[in-house]
Amino acid sequence: MISHTGTLFADGPVGRVVDTALRAQRSQGALDLEDEIRRFVRTMRAADTSRWLFPVASVAALLDHTADLLRSEGTAFFPPTFTERLDEARNAVPGDDYLRALAGLIRVAERQPDAGFADLPLADWEATVRFPELRGFGANWIYDGEYPSLVDSIAAFVEAEHPFCGETFSRLVADAQAVLVLFPQSDALSAHVTRWIPWVSQDALREIIRRIDGHMRTEHSVS
């Protein structure tokens, strides 16, 4: 069983950074590590709660601390899944040096403004992290073809979730509204979101917002 300490590295911010580096390593040059780190920082800054709970600078400090632990305690201190991913990502560079190098890249990115989407397109993993409700809606209500149209899928979703729908609906509407604000032009929406979440379009997002707003007004407003 992984201890609470082990979870910090296997499923915490350090693990996320190592996964980011590993994704670049496995791409065999298709992805640039510095760009992936910039995406990581952009994602961390996307929500005020993330900024408040765990600032980007704290991730860099934790990477430095992990490097110190790796040097002093050895790999046995860490969960095997973490050291295996680190070994693959570092590509023969000493583990503690590699972690410090990643911390340095994060500090460089943290001192810069967020990368714009025109400069650094939204990646698949970013779309999953930033718009999980849109990704989940497609998987659960559209892709299996149970309903003849998107409108029917949305109607079925609204009916199925009622009356315990407040939290689910608010998260989905928030994702839909965020995408419309971030990518108001159809070509930008297609390039950054629809390529990763195929059912998304301006009309689809507006229909979700309209249908859920109507439901909340009808079923959950105070008379």
Coordinates of C-alpha atoms in Angstrom, one line a residue:
M1 CA 0.0 0.0 0.0
I2 CA 1.3 3.4 -0.9
S3 CA 1.7 5.7 2.1
H4 CA 0.4 9.2 2.3
T5 CA 3.9 10.4 1.7
G6 CA 4.2 8.2 -1.4
T7 CA 1.0 9.5 -2.8
L8 CA 2.5 13.0 -2.9
F9 CA 4.9 11.6 -5.6
A10 CA 2.7 9.0 -7.3
D11 CA -0.4 11.2 -7.7
G12 CA 0.6 14.7 -6.7
P13 CA 2.2 17.7 -8.4
V14 CA 5.7 16.2 -8.6
G15 CA 4.2 13.2 -10.4
R16 CA 2.2 15.5 -12.7
V17 CA 5.4 17.3 -13.7
V18 CA 7.3 14.0 -14.3
D19 CA 4.3 12.8 -16.4
T20 CA 4.6 16.0 -18.4
A21 CA 8.3 15.4 -19.1
L22 CA 7.6 11.8 -19.9
R23 CA 5.0 12.8 -22.5
A24 CA 7.6 15.0 -24.2
Q25 CA 10.2 12.2 -24.0
R26 CA 7.9 9.6 -25.5
S27 CA 6.9 11.9 -28.4
Q28 CA 10.4 11.5 -29.9
G29 CA 10.7 15.2 -30.7
A30 CA 7.1 15.9 -31.6
L31 CA 6.6 17.7 -28.3
D32 CA 9.0 20.3 -26.8
L33 CA 9.6 19.9 -23.1
E34 CA 9.7 23.6 -22.5
D35 CA 6.4 24.0 -24.3
E36 CA 4.9 21.2 -22.3
I37 CA 6.0 22.9 -19.1
R38 CA 4.5 26.2 -20.3
R39 CA 1.2 24.3 -20.8
F40 CA 1.5 22.8 -17.3
V41 CA 2.0 26.3 -15.8
R42 CA -0.9 27.7 -17.9
T43 CA -3.1 24.9 -16.6
M44 CA -2.2 25.5 -13.0
R45 CA -3.0 29.2 -13.4
A46 CA -6.3 28.6 -15.1
A47 CA -8.3 28.4 -11.8
D48 CA -8.1 30.8 -8.9
T49 CA -8.5 27.8 -6.5
S50 CA -5.3 26.3 -7.9
R51 CA -3.4 29.5 -7.5
W52 CA -4.6 29.8 -3.9
L53 CA -4.0 26.1 -2.9
F54 CA -0.7 25.4 -4.6
P55 CA 1.1 28.3 -6.4
V56 CA 3.4 27.4 -9.3
A57 CA 6.4 28.4 -7.3
S58 CA 5.5 25.8 -4.7
V59 CA 5.7 23.1 -7.4
A60 CA 9.3 24.1 -8.2
A61 CA 10.2 24.1 -4.6
L62 CA 8.7 20.6 -4.1
L63 CA 10.7 19.4 -7.1
D64 CA 13.9 20.7 -5.5
H65 CA 12.9 19.0 -2.2
T66 CA 12.2 15.7 -4.1
A67 CA 15.7 15.9 -5.7
D68 CA 17.2 16.3 -2.2
L69 CA 15.3 13.3 -1.0
L70 CA 16.3 11.2 -4.0
R71 CA 20.0 12.0 -3.4
S72 CA 19.8 11.4 0.4
E73 CA 17.3 8.5 0.7
G74 CA 17.6 6.8 -2.7
T75 CA 14.9 5.3 -4.9
A76 CA 13.5 3.0 -2.1
F77 CA 12.0 6.0 -0.5
F78 CA 9.6 6.6 -3.4
P79 CA 6.8 4.5 -4.9
P80 CA 8.1 2.3 -7.8
T81 CA 5.6 3.8 -10.2
F82 CA 7.2 7.2 -9.7
T83 CA 10.8 6.1 -10.0
E84 CA 10.0 4.1 -13.1
R85 CA 8.4 7.1 -14.8
L86 CA 11.3 9.3 -13.7
D87 CA 13.9 6.8 -15.0
E88 CA 12.2 6.8 -18.5
A89 CA 11.8 10.6 -18.6
R90 CA 15.3 11.5 -17.5
N91 CA 17.0 9.5 -20.2
A92 CA 20.3 8.7 -18.3
V93 CA 20.5 12.1 -16.6
P94 CA 20.9 11.7 -12.8
G95 CA 17.5 11.8 -11.2
D96 CA 18.2 14.6 -8.8
D97 CA 19.7 16.7 -11.5
Y98 CA 16.8 16.1 -13.8
L99 CA 14.3 17.1 -11.1
R100 CA 16.2 20.3 -10.5
A101 CA 16.2 21.0 -14.2
L102 CA 12.5 20.6 -14.3
A103 CA 12.2 23.0 -11.3
G104 CA 14.2 25.5 -13.3
L105 CA 12.0 25.3 -16.3
I106 CA 9.0 25.8 -14.2
R107 CA 10.5 28.9 -12.6
V108 CA 11.3 30.3 -16.0
A109 CA 7.7 29.7 -17.2
E110 CA 6.3 31.1 -13.9
R111 CA 8.0 34.4 -14.5
Q112 CA 6.4 34.8 -17.9
P113 CA 2.8 35.7 -18.8
D114 CA 0.6 32.7 -19.6
A115 CA 1.2 31.4 -23.1
G116 CA -1.5 32.4 -25.5
F117 CA -3.4 29.7 -27.4
A118 CA -2.4 31.2 -30.7
D119 CA 1.2 30.8 -29.7
L120 CA 0.8 27.5 -27.9
P121 CA -2.2 25.5 -29.0
L122 CA -4.4 23.7 -26.4
A123 CA -3.1 20.1 -26.0
D124 CA -5.2 17.0 -25.6
W125 CA -4.4 16.6 -22.0
E126 CA -5.1 20.3 -21.3
A127 CA -8.6 19.9 -22.8
T128 CA -9.2 16.9 -20.5
V129 CA -8.0 18.8 -17.4
R130 CA -9.6 22.1 -18.2
F131 CA -13.0 20.9 -19.6
P132 CA -13.6 17.6 -18.0
E133 CA -17.4 17.9 -18.0
L134 CA -17.5 18.5 -21.8
R135 CA -15.2 15.4 -22.3
G136 CA -17.4 13.3 -20.0
F137 CA -20.6 14.5 -21.6
G138 CA -19.5 13.2 -25.0
A139 CA -18.4 9.9 -23.6
N140 CA -21.6 9.3 -21.5
W141 CA -24.3 10.9 -23.7
I142 CA -23.2 11.2 -27.3
Y143 CA -20.6 8.8 -28.6
D144 CA -22.5 5.5 -28.1
G145 CA -25.3 6.7 -30.4
E146 CA -28.2 6.0 -28.1
Y147 CA -29.9 9.3 -29.0
P148 CA -30.7 10.5 -32.5
S149 CA -29.4 14.1 -32.0
L150 CA -27.4 16.3 -29.7
V151 CA -30.6 18.0 -28.6
D152 CA -32.0 14.7 -27.6
S153 CA -28.8 13.8 -25.7
I154 CA -29.0 17.0 -23.8
A155 CA -32.7 16.5 -23.0
A156 CA -32.0 13.0 -21.7
F157 CA -29.1 14.2 -19.6
V158 CA -31.2 16.9 -18.0
E159 CA -34.0 14.5 -17.2
A160 CA -31.7 11.8 -15.8
E161 CA -29.8 14.2 -13.5
H162 CA -32.9 15.9 -12.0
P163 CA -33.5 16.6 -9.1
F164 CA -29.9 16.1 -7.9
C165 CA -28.5 18.2 -10.7
G166 CA -27.2 21.5 -9.2
E167 CA -23.6 20.6 -9.0
T168 CA -23.4 18.6 -12.2
F169 CA -25.2 21.2 -14.2
S170 CA -23.2 24.1 -12.9
R171 CA -19.9 22.4 -13.8
L172 CA -21.1 21.6 -17.3
V173 CA -22.4 25.1 -18.0
A174 CA -19.2 26.6 -16.6
D175 CA -17.1 24.5 -19.0
A176 CA -19.4 25.4 -21.9
Q177 CA -19.3 29.1 -21.1
A178 CA -15.5 29.1 -20.6
V179 CA -14.9 27.6 -24.0
L180 CA -17.2 30.1 -25.7
V181 CA -15.4 33.0 -24.0
L182 CA -11.9 31.6 -24.7
F183 CA -12.5 30.6 -28.3
P184 CA -15.3 32.9 -29.7
Q185 CA -14.3 32.3 -33.3
S186 CA -15.3 29.0 -35.0
D187 CA -11.9 28.4 -36.4
A188 CA -10.2 28.8 -33.1
L189 CA -12.8 26.6 -31.4
S190 CA -12.2 23.9 -34.0
A191 CA -8.4 24.1 -33.7
H192 CA -8.2 24.1 -30.0
V193 CA -11.2 22.2 -28.6
T194 CA -13.2 20.3 -31.3
R195 CA -10.1 18.4 -32.4
W196 CA -10.0 16.9 -28.9
I197 CA -13.7 16.9 -28.0
P198 CA -15.4 16.2 -31.4
W199 CA -19.0 17.0 -30.5
V200 CA -18.3 20.5 -29.3
S201 CA -19.5 23.4 -31.5
Q202 CA -20.8 26.9 -30.7
D203 CA -24.3 25.8 -31.3
A204 CA -23.9 22.7 -29.1
L205 CA -22.5 24.7 -26.2
R206 CA -25.2 27.4 -26.5
E207 CA -27.9 24.7 -26.5
I208 CA -26.5 23.2 -23.3
I209 CA -26.4 26.6 -21.6
R210 CA -29.9 27.4 -22.9
R211 CA -31.4 24.0 -21.9
I212 CA -29.9 23.9 -18.4
D213 CA -30.8 27.6 -17.7
G214 CA -34.3 26.9 -18.7
H215 CA -34.5 23.8 -16.5
M216 CA -33.1 25.6 -13.5
R217 CA -35.5 28.5 -13.9
T218 CA -38.5 26.1 -14.2
E219 CA -37.6 23.4 -11.6
H220 CA -35.3 25.1 -9.1
S221 CA -36.2 28.7 -8.8
V222 CA -38.0 30.1 -5.8
S223 CA -41.7 30.8 -6.5

